Amino acid sequence: MREPPVDVLERFNRTVLAAPDRIAVHAIGGDLSFAELERLSSRLAWILRERGLAPGSRVGVSLPRSTDLVVALLGIWRAGGVYVPLDPSYPQERLAAAVTGAGIRLVVSDQASLPWAENAQLISPTEAKISGDGRSAPSVRVSPDDAAYVIYTSGSTGRPKGVQATWGGVENLVAALETAGIYSPEPRVVGWNASVSFDASVQQWVRVCRGDTLVVIDEDHRTDPVRLRWLLDTYGVEDLDLTPSHWELLRTCLLTPSAGGSVPRLFMGGEPVPDRIWQEIAEAKAVGKIDAVNLYGPTECTVDATAGWIENGHSHIGRPLPGKRAYVLDGNLQPVPAHEIGELYLAGAGVAHGYIAQSALTAERFVADPFSSDGSRMYRTGDNVRWSDDGVLEFVGRADRQVKIRGFRVELGEIEAAMCSHPEVKTAVLVVRGDEALGDQLVAYYVADLAPSSADLRDHCAAVLPTYMLPAVFVRVDSIPLTVNGKVDRDRLLALHMVEADEGRAPEGPVEKLIADVWAEALRKEWIHADDDFFALGGHSLIALRLMARLKKELGVKLPVKAVYQHPRLRDLAQHVEASIQ
């Protein structure tokens, strides 16, 4: 029988005692030793308790990637709280719904006010820095069944789902990855790459509790291969978590380190690894250039449930991690033979409590485990898989309408609900269109008597949906085609010729025209207008990188990728480029 895992806060306390002066965090805002991180997180924990935080209460966190973010998460845990990420880039309506749904009364933020959290008390991380309190963190006793964090994911009904994960799930996650040899026994330097609103972040940031040094990778560095290579070399990053889509952007800098630099072990996850990427990494591993593991798991099962080393052979999601159980079942919850496709159910350590204030959905997705006698539950993933001859799980596809877009889980029904809330839209259907150059893109087909413009629909959706859920293309149709069984015929929708309205003025001047030419080529658009938005047209970080390379070649101007994020509209980007040339 496996020994119960050690509480992660106890692990942190042991590290502080053993190596107080070792660096715990490298990030914007400076470095923190383990002693400094202990002191600041203890101060914040006391501040939270004095402001009314009771053990088990949920606390919002709305901070950029920085040392403050690490202090906030750890401080909330040390106060006995449950942290809830609230990404400031998300629409205010979505954030307000999370604050209300999770019953949040305290939010740790560096902002003076948050209009979407009017009834919550704001606590600045600066308070912990100026506090002279030298007390240790409050005495907190948590059980494995107590909640540790809540992460909101896309919901099929148009309402995001708040997944409540447990302390036991976090503790078992760390212990399982150690037992499987994925975490090294000795302390490592770990890159924190994922958004704190993405469940993969838990597996990354919590490593500071076991004594690893955390390098918080900000947006400027994570999307720019040159800057990322500098950061990896400067801090000696040894482990890096990323999605296959992010690999596409960074592959060159990861496969060709600088002189004296090293290639970190890669933790791939968030979306299926395409065969071509699997083979590319496997070939690099065979000659000693790289080491990588593929991790799979839904938010509802505390980040990672299965793992498999990427090496010669076919793409797969590996075997269950220690403490986890995986069942491949048919519609009657009976196991299917090897090679046959069934739905994946996960059980054992890490299964979350369920969804906040959504008991019916919790009962639908978290069901009794018929193969266990201890009354435990299993989670119905919605993923179709099969067992291979060599005992690994092969991912086949989704059993429902959930998709992954560059690592983010997206329920198509939530986007359809947002579109149908527009007063002119009668019905809408979302389809994923695969493109080798652009990657998977969301295409929205809709029926409307008075057709709103694409810009109008995009703005309407942007008021309630995060950027990664916005459709790249909006296509008006007279009616939604159906199959003979009366279901939406998505193949016929994809076959429709997508013609977008010819809206906006044409590009003027050499810089606007150059950018328009690059966008038209990269985004495969016939027309590009001066008021077009790069991301609304389907652009992403990889294409932005190509754009910057082209501008450097044609105009001799070197700009960071973040310039596209700061100036996504073509005419605004052109003005920025022109100012940089002068």
Coordinates of C-alpha atoms in Angstrom, one line a residue:
M1 CA 0.0 0.0 0.0
R2 CA 1.3 3.5 -0.9
E3 CA 2.2 5.7 2.0
P4 CA 0.0 8.8 2.2
P5 CA 1.7 11.8 0.6
V6 CA 3.3 14.5 2.7
D7 CA 1.3 17.8 2.9
V8 CA 2.8 20.3 0.5
L9 CA 2.9 23.1 3.1
E10 CA 4.9 20.8 5.4
R11 CA 7.2 20.2 2.5
F12 CA 7.6 23.9 2.1
N13 CA 8.4 24.4 5.8
R14 CA 11.0 21.7 5.7
T15 CA 12.7 23.4 2.7
V16 CA 12.8 26.7 4.5
L17 CA 14.5 25.1 7.5
A18 CA 17.0 23.2 5.3
A19 CA 17.9 25.9 2.7
P20 CA 16.6 29.3 3.7
D21 CA 19.0 31.2 1.5
R22 CA 18.5 29.2 -1.7
I23 CA 16.5 31.1 -4.4
A24 CA 12.9 30.1 -4.4
V25 CA 11.5 32.4 -7.1
H26 CA 13.0 34.3 -10.1
A27 CA 10.4 36.7 -11.6
I28 CA 9.6 40.3 -12.5
G29 CA 9.8 42.2 -9.3
G30 CA 13.1 40.5 -8.2
D31 CA 14.2 37.2 -6.7
L32 CA 13.0 35.7 -3.5
S33 CA 14.9 33.2 -1.3
F34 CA 13.0 30.5 0.5
A35 CA 13.3 32.5 3.8
E36 CA 11.9 35.7 2.1
L37 CA 9.1 33.7 0.5
E38 CA 8.2 32.2 3.9
R39 CA 8.2 35.6 5.5
L40 CA 6.1 37.4 2.9
S41 CA 3.6 34.6 2.5
S42 CA 3.3 34.4 6.4
R43 CA 2.6 38.1 6.5
L44 CA 0.0 37.9 3.8
A45 CA -1.6 34.9 5.5
W46 CA -2.1 36.9 8.7
I47 CA -3.4 39.9 6.8
L48 CA -6.0 37.6 5.2
R49 CA -7.0 36.2 8.5
E50 CA -7.3 39.6 10.1
R51 CA -9.6 40.7 7.1
G52 CA -12.0 37.9 7.9
L53 CA -10.7 34.9 6.0
A54 CA -12.0 31.7 7.6
P55 CA -10.4 28.3 6.8
G56 CA -12.0 26.9 3.7
S57 CA -13.1 30.4 2.3
R58 CA -12.4 31.2 -1.3
V59 CA -10.1 34.1 -2.1
G60 CA -9.7 35.6 -5.6
V61 CA -6.3 36.3 -7.1
S62 CA -6.0 38.9 -9.9
L63 CA -2.3 39.5 -10.4
P64 CA 0.2 39.4 -13.4
R65 CA 3.0 36.8 -13.5
S66 CA 5.4 38.0 -10.8
T67 CA 6.8 37.2 -7.4
D68 CA 3.7 38.7 -5.9
L69 CA 1.6 36.0 -7.6
V70 CA 3.6 33.2 -5.9
V71 CA 3.4 35.0 -2.6
A72 CA -0.3 35.4 -3.0
L73 CA -1.1 31.7 -3.8
L74 CA 1.2 30.4 -1.0
G75 CA -0.1 33.0 1.5
I76 CA -3.8 32.0 0.8
W77 CA -2.9 28.4 1.4
R78 CA -1.0 29.1 4.6
A79 CA -4.0 31.1 5.8
G80 CA -6.2 28.0 5.2
G81 CA -7.9 29.6 2.2
V82 CA -8.9 28.3 -1.3
Y83 CA -7.5 30.3 -4.1
V84 CA -9.5 31.2 -7.2
P85 CA -7.6 32.7 -10.2
L86 CA -9.3 35.7 -11.8
D87 CA -7.4 36.6 -14.9
P88 CA -7.6 40.4 -15.4
S89 CA -7.6 39.9 -19.2
Y90 CA -11.0 38.1 -19.1
P91 CA -14.3 40.0 -19.7
Q92 CA -15.6 41.7 -16.7
E93 CA -19.0 39.9 -16.9
R94 CA -17.2 36.6 -16.7
L95 CA -15.1 37.7 -13.7
A96 CA -18.1 39.1 -11.9
A97 CA -19.9 35.8 -12.4
A98 CA -16.9 33.9 -10.9
V99 CA -16.8 36.2 -7.9
T100 CA -20.5 35.8 -7.2
G101 CA -20.6 32.1 -8.0
A102 CA -17.6 31.3 -5.7
G103 CA -18.8 33.5 -2.9
I104 CA -15.5 35.5 -3.0
R105 CA -15.3 38.3 -0.3
L106 CA -11.5 38.9 -0.6
V107 CA -9.4 39.5 -3.7
V108 CA -5.6 39.8 -3.7
S109 CA -4.8 42.4 -6.5
D110 CA -2.4 45.1 -7.4
Q111 CA -5.2 47.3 -8.6
A112 CA -6.8 50.1 -6.6
S113 CA -10.3 49.1 -7.7
L114 CA -12.0 46.2 -9.6
P115 CA -15.4 47.1 -11.0
W116 CA -16.2 43.4 -11.3
A117 CA -15.6 42.8 -7.6
E118 CA -17.4 45.7 -6.1
N119 CA -18.6 43.8 -3.0
A120 CA -15.2 42.2 -2.3
Q121 CA -12.4 43.6 -0.2
L122 CA -9.1 44.2 -2.1
I123 CA -5.8 43.3 -0.5
S124 CA -2.6 44.5 -2.1
P125 CA 0.5 42.2 -2.0
T126 CA 2.4 45.4 -1.1
E127 CA 0.8 45.2 2.4
A128 CA 2.8 42.1 3.1
K129 CA 6.0 43.8 2.0
I130 CA 5.6 46.8 4.3
S131 CA 4.3 44.9 7.2
G132 CA 6.7 44.4 10.1
D133 CA 5.0 41.3 11.3
G134 CA 7.5 38.6 12.0
R135 CA 5.1 35.9 13.1
S136 CA 5.1 32.5 11.5
A137 CA 2.1 31.7 9.3
P138 CA -1.2 30.9 11.2
S139 CA -1.6 27.4 12.4
V140 CA -3.7 25.6 9.8
R141 CA -4.9 22.0 9.7
V142 CA -6.4 20.8 6.4
S143 CA -7.5 17.3 5.5
P144 CA -7.1 15.7 2.1
D145 CA -10.8 16.2 1.4
D146 CA -10.6 20.0 2.0
A147 CA -10.7 22.3 -1.1
A148 CA -7.3 23.8 -2.2
Y149 CA -8.2 25.8 -5.3
V150 CA -11.0 26.5 -7.8
I151 CA -10.4 26.8 -11.5
Y152 CA -13.1 27.9 -13.9
T153 CA -13.4 26.0 -17.2
S154 CA -15.7 26.5 -20.2
G155 CA -19.3 25.3 -19.8
S156 CA -21.5 23.8 -22.5
T157 CA -24.6 25.7 -21.3
G158 CA -22.9 29.1 -21.6
R159 CA -22.1 29.1 -17.9
P160 CA -18.4 28.5 -16.9
K161 CA -17.8 25.6 -14.5
G162 CA -15.9 26.1 -11.2
V163 CA -13.9 22.9 -10.5
Q164 CA -13.1 22.5 -6.9
A165 CA -9.9 20.5 -6.4
T166 CA -8.7 19.1 -3.1
W167 CA -5.6 19.2 -0.9
G168 CA -5.3 15.4 -1.3
G169 CA -5.4 15.8 -5.0
V170 CA -2.5 18.2 -5.0
E171 CA -0.4 16.2 -2.6
N172 CA -1.0 13.0 -4.6
L173 CA -0.1 14.8 -7.9
V174 CA 3.3 15.8 -6.6
A175 CA 3.9 12.3 -5.0
A176 CA 2.8 10.5 -8.2
L177 CA 5.1 12.5 -10.5
E178 CA 8.0 11.8 -8.1
T179 CA 7.2 8.1 -7.9
A180 CA 7.0 7.9 -11.7
G181 CA 10.4 9.5 -12.1
I182 CA 9.1 12.6 -13.8
Y183 CA 10.1 14.8 -11.0
S184 CA 13.8 14.4 -10.1
P185 CA 14.6 13.6 -6.4
E186 CA 16.9 16.6 -6.1
P187 CA 15.7 20.3 -6.4
R188 CA 15.4 21.5 -10.0
V189 CA 14.9 24.9 -11.7
V190 CA 11.4 24.9 -13.1
G191 CA 9.8 27.3 -15.6
W192 CA 6.3 28.4 -14.7
N193 CA 4.9 28.8 -18.2
A194 CA 1.1 28.3 -17.9
S195 CA -1.5 30.9 -17.0
V196 CA -2.6 30.7 -13.4
S197 CA -6.2 30.3 -14.8
F198 CA -5.0 27.1 -16.6
D199 CA -4.9 24.0 -14.3
A200 CA -1.4 23.0 -15.6
S201 CA -0.1 26.0 -13.6
V202 CA -0.8 24.0 -10.4
Q203 CA 1.7 21.3 -11.4
Q204 CA 4.2 24.0 -12.1
W205 CA 4.0 26.6 -9.3
V206 CA 3.5 24.0 -6.5
R207 CA 6.9 22.7 -7.1
V208 CA 8.3 25.5 -5.0
C209 CA 6.8 23.7 -2.1
R210 CA 9.1 20.7 -2.6
G211 CA 12.2 22.8 -2.8
D212 CA 12.4 23.5 -6.5
T213 CA 13.4 27.0 -7.8
L214 CA 10.6 28.6 -9.7
V215 CA 11.2 30.8 -12.8
V216 CA 8.0 32.8 -13.5
I217 CA 8.0 33.3 -17.3
D218 CA 6.1 36.5 -18.2
E219 CA 4.2 37.0 -21.5
D220 CA 7.0 38.9 -23.2
H221 CA 9.4 36.0 -22.8
R222 CA 7.1 33.0 -23.3
T223 CA 6.0 34.2 -26.8
D224 CA 9.4 35.4 -28.0
P225 CA 11.9 32.5 -28.8
V226 CA 15.0 34.8 -28.5
R227 CA 13.9 36.1 -25.1
L228 CA 12.9 32.7 -23.9
R229 CA 16.3 31.3 -24.9
W230 CA 18.0 34.0 -22.9
L231 CA 15.8 33.4 -19.9
L232 CA 16.4 29.6 -20.0
D233 CA 20.1 30.1 -20.2
T234 CA 20.3 32.9 -17.7
Y235 CA 18.4 31.0 -14.9
G236 CA 19.4 27.5 -16.0
V237 CA 15.8 26.2 -16.4
E238 CA 15.8 22.4 -16.3
D239 CA 12.0 21.6 -16.6
L240 CA 9.6 23.4 -18.9
D241 CA 5.9 22.8 -19.3
L242 CA 4.3 23.7 -22.6
T243 CA 1.5 22.7 -25.1
P244 CA 2.2 21.3 -28.5
S245 CA 1.0 24.6 -30.0
H246 CA 3.6 26.4 -27.9
W247 CA 6.2 23.9 -29.1
E248 CA 5.5 25.0 -32.7
L249 CA 6.5 28.5 -31.8
L250 CA 9.6 27.6 -29.7
R251 CA 10.9 24.5 -31.3
T252 CA 14.0 26.1 -32.9
C253 CA 15.1 27.8 -29.7
L254 CA 14.6 24.6 -27.7
L255 CA 16.4 22.3 -30.2
T256 CA 19.3 24.7 -30.7
P257 CA 20.5 26.0 -27.3
S258 CA 23.0 28.8 -27.0
A259 CA 26.7 28.0 -26.4
G260 CA 26.9 26.6 -22.9
G261 CA 23.1 26.4 -22.6
S262 CA 21.1 23.3 -22.0
V263 CA 17.7 22.0 -23.2
P264 CA 15.2 21.5 -20.4
R265 CA 13.1 18.4 -19.9
L266 CA 9.8 19.1 -21.6
F267 CA 6.4 18.5 -19.9
M268 CA 4.0 18.3 -22.9
G269 CA 0.3 18.7 -22.1
G270 CA -2.9 20.6 -22.6
E271 CA -3.8 19.1 -26.0
P272 CA -3.1 16.0 -28.0
V273 CA 0.5 15.8 -29.4
P274 CA 0.2 15.4 -33.2
D275 CA 2.2 12.5 -34.7
R276 CA 4.6 14.8 -36.5
I277 CA 5.6 16.6 -33.3
W278 CA 5.8 13.3 -31.5
Q279 CA 8.2 11.9 -34.1
E280 CA 10.2 15.2 -34.2
I281 CA 10.8 15.1 -30.4
A282 CA 11.4 11.3 -30.4
E283 CA 14.1 11.7 -33.1
A284 CA 15.7 14.5 -31.1
K285 CA 15.6 12.4 -28.0
A286 CA 17.2 9.4 -29.7
V287 CA 20.4 11.5 -30.4
G288 CA 20.4 13.0 -26.9
K289 CA 19.1 16.5 -27.8
I290 CA 16.0 16.5 -25.7
D291 CA 13.9 14.7 -23.1
A292 CA 10.1 15.0 -23.0
V293 CA 7.1 13.4 -21.3
N294 CA 3.5 13.7 -22.4
L295 CA 1.1 14.4 -19.5
Y296 CA -2.7 14.0 -19.8
G297 CA -5.5 14.9 -17.3
P298 CA -8.6 17.0 -17.0
T299 CA -9.0 19.8 -14.5
E300 CA -11.5 17.6 -12.7
C301 CA -8.8 15.1 -11.8
T302 CA -6.2 17.6 -10.5
V303 CA -4.1 18.3 -13.6
D304 CA -2.3 15.0 -14.5
A305 CA -3.8 11.5 -14.5
T306 CA -1.6 9.6 -17.1
A307 CA 1.9 10.0 -18.4
G308 CA 4.1 8.6 -21.2
W309 CA 7.6 9.3 -22.3
I310 CA 7.9 10.7 -25.8
E311 CA 10.1 8.2 -27.7
N312 CA 10.1 6.2 -30.9
G313 CA 6.7 4.8 -31.7
H314 CA 3.2 6.3 -31.9
S315 CA 1.6 9.2 -30.1
H316 CA -0.2 8.2 -26.9
I317 CA -1.1 9.5 -23.4
G318 CA 0.7 6.8 -21.5
R319 CA -0.4 4.9 -18.4
P320 CA -2.1 5.9 -15.2
L321 CA 0.1 7.7 -12.7
P322 CA 0.5 6.0 -9.3
G323 CA -2.7 6.3 -7.3
K324 CA -4.8 6.8 -10.4
R325 CA -7.1 4.3 -12.1
A326 CA -8.2 4.5 -15.8
Y327 CA -11.2 2.6 -17.2
V328 CA -12.1 2.4 -20.9
L329 CA -15.8 1.7 -20.9
D330 CA -18.8 1.4 -23.2
G331 CA -22.2 3.0 -22.8
N332 CA -23.2 0.4 -20.1
L333 CA -20.1 1.1 -18.1
Q334 CA -18.5 -2.2 -19.1
P335 CA -14.8 -2.4 -20.0
V336 CA -14.1 -2.7 -23.7
P337 CA -11.4 -5.1 -25.1
A338 CA -8.0 -3.8 -26.2
H339 CA -8.0 -1.9 -29.5
E340 CA -11.7 -1.1 -29.2
I341 CA -12.7 2.5 -28.6
G342 CA -14.5 3.5 -25.4
E343 CA -14.9 6.5 -23.1
L344 CA -12.2 7.2 -20.6
Y345 CA -13.2 7.3 -16.9
L346 CA -10.6 8.2 -14.2
A347 CA -10.7 7.3 -10.6
G348 CA -8.5 7.2 -7.5
A349 CA -6.4 10.1 -6.1
G350 CA -7.1 13.5 -7.5
V351 CA -10.8 13.3 -8.4
A352 CA -12.2 16.7 -7.6
H353 CA -15.2 17.5 -5.4
G354 CA -17.2 18.6 -8.4
Y355 CA -18.6 21.9 -9.8
I356 CA -19.5 24.8 -7.5
A357 CA -23.3 25.3 -7.3
Q358 CA -23.9 22.9 -10.2
S359 CA -25.1 19.8 -8.5
A360 CA -26.8 18.3 -11.5
L361 CA -23.8 18.6 -13.7
T362 CA -21.6 17.2 -10.9
A363 CA -23.8 14.2 -10.6
E364 CA -23.7 13.7 -14.4
R365 CA -19.9 13.8 -14.7
F366 CA -18.8 12.4 -11.3
V367 CA -20.3 8.9 -11.0
A368 CA -20.0 6.0 -8.6
D369 CA -17.0 3.7 -9.4
P370 CA -18.5 0.3 -9.9
F371 CA -15.1 -1.3 -9.8
S372 CA -14.3 -0.1 -6.3
S373 CA -15.7 -1.2 -3.0
D374 CA -14.9 1.9 -1.0
G375 CA -17.8 4.1 -2.3
S376 CA -15.4 6.3 -4.3
R377 CA -16.4 8.1 -7.6
M378 CA -14.9 8.2 -11.0
Y379 CA -14.9 11.1 -13.5
R380 CA -16.4 10.7 -17.0
T381 CA -13.8 12.6 -19.1
G382 CA -15.7 12.7 -22.4
D383 CA -12.5 11.5 -24.2
N384 CA -12.6 8.5 -26.5
V385 CA -9.5 6.3 -26.1
R386 CA -8.4 2.7 -26.6
W387 CA -5.8 0.4 -25.0
S388 CA -2.9 -0.5 -27.2
D389 CA -1.0 -3.8 -27.3
D390 CA 1.8 -2.5 -25.1
G391 CA -0.7 -1.2 -22.5
V392 CA -0.8 2.5 -23.2
L393 CA -3.8 4.7 -23.8
E394 CA -4.2 6.1 -27.2
F395 CA -6.3 9.3 -27.5
V396 CA -8.9 9.1 -30.3
G397 CA -11.1 12.2 -29.9
R398 CA -13.9 13.7 -27.9
A399 CA -17.2 12.0 -27.2
D400 CA -18.9 15.4 -26.9
R401 CA -18.5 18.9 -28.2
Q402 CA -15.6 20.0 -26.1
V403 CA -12.4 21.0 -28.0
K404 CA -8.9 22.2 -27.2
I405 CA -7.7 25.4 -28.8
R406 CA -4.0 26.0 -28.2
G407 CA -4.2 24.1 -24.8
F408 CA -7.4 25.8 -23.6
R409 CA -10.5 23.7 -23.0
V410 CA -13.5 25.1 -24.9
E411 CA -17.1 24.1 -24.9
L412 CA -18.6 25.0 -28.2
G413 CA -22.0 25.4 -26.6
E414 CA -20.8 28.3 -24.5
I415 CA -19.7 30.2 -27.6
E416 CA -23.0 29.4 -29.3
A417 CA -24.9 30.7 -26.3
A418 CA -22.9 33.9 -26.4
M419 CA -23.7 34.4 -30.1
C420 CA -27.4 33.7 -29.7
S421 CA -27.7 36.3 -26.9
H422 CA -27.1 38.9 -29.7
P423 CA -30.6 40.3 -30.5
E424 CA -30.2 39.7 -34.3
V425 CA -28.9 36.2 -34.2
K426 CA -31.6 33.4 -34.4
T427 CA -29.2 30.4 -34.2
A428 CA -25.5 29.7 -34.3
V429 CA -23.3 26.7 -34.7
L430 CA -19.6 26.5 -33.9
V431 CA -17.3 24.3 -35.9
V432 CA -13.5 23.7 -35.6
R433 CA -11.6 24.1 -38.8
G434 CA -8.2 22.5 -38.9
D435 CA -5.4 24.3 -40.8
E436 CA -1.8 23.1 -41.1
A437 CA -0.5 26.7 -41.1
L438 CA -3.0 28.4 -38.7
G439 CA -3.8 25.4 -36.4
D440 CA -7.3 24.7 -35.2
Q441 CA -9.6 27.7 -35.6
L442 CA -13.2 28.4 -34.4
V443 CA -15.6 29.2 -37.2
A444 CA -19.1 30.5 -36.3
Y445 CA -22.0 30.0 -38.6
Y446 CA -25.2 31.9 -37.8
V447 CA -28.7 32.7 -39.1
A448 CA -29.9 36.3 -38.8
D449 CA -32.5 38.4 -40.6
L450 CA -30.5 41.6 -40.2
A451 CA -27.0 40.4 -40.3
P452 CA -24.7 42.1 -37.8
S453 CA -21.1 42.8 -39.0
S454 CA -18.3 40.4 -38.0
A455 CA -16.9 43.2 -35.9
D456 CA -20.2 43.7 -34.1
L457 CA -20.5 40.0 -33.4
R458 CA -16.9 39.8 -32.2
D459 CA -17.4 42.7 -29.8
H460 CA -20.6 41.2 -28.5
C461 CA -18.9 37.9 -27.8
A462 CA -15.8 39.6 -26.4
A463 CA -18.0 41.1 -23.6
V464 CA -18.5 37.6 -22.1
L465 CA -15.9 35.3 -23.5
P466 CA -12.1 35.3 -23.1
T467 CA -10.0 36.0 -26.2
Y468 CA -9.1 32.3 -26.8
M469 CA -12.8 31.5 -27.2
L470 CA -13.6 34.1 -29.8
P471 CA -14.3 32.7 -33.3
A472 CA -11.8 33.5 -35.9
V473 CA -14.4 33.7 -38.6
F474 CA -18.1 34.6 -38.6
V475 CA -20.2 33.3 -41.5
R476 CA -23.8 34.1 -42.1
V477 CA -25.9 31.4 -43.7
D478 CA -29.6 31.2 -44.7
S479 CA -30.1 28.0 -42.7
I480 CA -28.1 25.5 -40.8
P481 CA -27.7 22.3 -42.9
L482 CA -28.9 19.1 -41.2
T483 CA -28.2 15.4 -41.7
V484 CA -31.0 12.9 -42.5
N485 CA -31.2 12.3 -38.8
G486 CA -31.9 15.9 -38.1
K487 CA -28.5 16.7 -36.6
V488 CA -26.3 19.6 -37.6
D489 CA -24.3 18.6 -40.7
R490 CA -20.9 20.0 -39.7
D491 CA -19.2 18.6 -42.8
R492 CA -21.5 20.6 -45.1
L493 CA -20.9 23.7 -43.0
L494 CA -17.2 23.4 -43.4
A495 CA -17.6 22.8 -47.1
L496 CA -19.4 26.2 -47.5
H497 CA -17.3 28.9 -49.1
M498 CA -16.5 31.3 -46.4
V499 CA -16.8 34.9 -47.6
E500 CA -16.5 37.6 -45.1
A501 CA -18.0 41.1 -45.6
D502 CA -15.8 43.6 -47.3
E503 CA -15.7 46.1 -44.5
G504 CA -13.4 49.0 -43.7
R505 CA -10.9 51.1 -45.6
A506 CA -8.1 49.7 -47.6
P507 CA -4.5 49.9 -46.3
E508 CA -2.7 53.1 -47.2
G509 CA 1.0 53.8 -47.3
P510 CA 4.0 51.4 -47.5
V511 CA 3.9 50.1 -43.9
E512 CA 0.2 49.5 -43.8
K513 CA 0.3 47.8 -47.2
L514 CA 3.3 45.6 -46.2
I515 CA 1.6 44.5 -43.0
A516 CA -1.6 43.8 -44.9
D517 CA 0.4 41.7 -47.4
V518 CA 2.0 39.7 -44.7
W519 CA -1.3 39.1 -42.9
A520 CA -3.1 38.1 -46.1
E521 CA -0.4 35.6 -46.8
A522 CA -0.1 34.2 -43.3
L523 CA -3.8 34.2 -42.5
R524 CA -4.9 33.1 -46.0
K525 CA -7.2 36.1 -46.4
E526 CA -8.1 37.6 -49.8
W527 CA -8.8 41.1 -48.3
I528 CA -7.2 42.8 -45.3
H529 CA -8.4 46.2 -44.1
A530 CA -6.8 48.9 -42.1
D531 CA -9.2 48.4 -39.2
D532 CA -8.9 44.6 -39.1
D533 CA -7.8 43.0 -35.8
F534 CA -4.9 40.5 -36.1
F535 CA -6.3 38.1 -33.5
A536 CA -9.9 38.5 -34.7
L537 CA -8.7 37.2 -38.1
G538 CA -7.3 34.1 -36.5
G539 CA -3.8 35.2 -35.8
H540 CA -1.8 33.8 -32.9
S541 CA 1.7 34.1 -31.5
L542 CA 3.4 31.9 -34.1
I543 CA 2.1 34.0 -36.9
A544 CA 2.9 37.2 -35.0
L545 CA 6.5 36.0 -34.8
R546 CA 6.6 35.5 -38.6
L547 CA 5.2 39.1 -39.0
M548 CA 8.0 40.5 -36.8
A549 CA 10.6 38.6 -38.8
R550 CA 9.2 40.0 -42.1
L551 CA 9.2 43.6 -40.8
K552 CA 12.8 43.2 -39.7
K553 CA 13.8 41.9 -43.1
E554 CA 11.8 44.5 -45.2
L555 CA 12.1 47.6 -43.0
G556 CA 15.1 46.9 -40.8
V557 CA 13.0 47.4 -37.7
K558 CA 13.2 45.0 -34.8
L559 CA 10.1 44.8 -32.6
P560 CA 9.1 42.3 -29.9
V561 CA 6.1 40.0 -30.5
K562 CA 4.3 41.8 -27.7
A563 CA 3.9 44.8 -30.1
V564 CA 1.2 42.8 -32.0
Y565 CA -0.6 42.2 -28.7
Q566 CA -0.4 45.9 -27.8
H567 CA -1.5 47.0 -31.2
P568 CA -3.6 44.3 -32.8
R569 CA -5.4 46.6 -35.2
L570 CA -3.5 46.9 -38.5
R571 CA -3.5 50.7 -38.7
D572 CA -2.4 51.0 -35.0
L573 CA 0.4 48.5 -35.5
A574 CA 1.5 50.4 -38.6
Q575 CA 1.7 53.7 -36.7
H576 CA 3.8 51.9 -34.0
V577 CA 6.2 50.5 -36.7
E578 CA 6.5 53.9 -38.3
A579 CA 7.3 55.5 -35.0
S580 CA 10.0 52.9 -34.4
I581 CA 11.6 53.6 -37.7
Q582 CA 12.0 57.3 -37.1

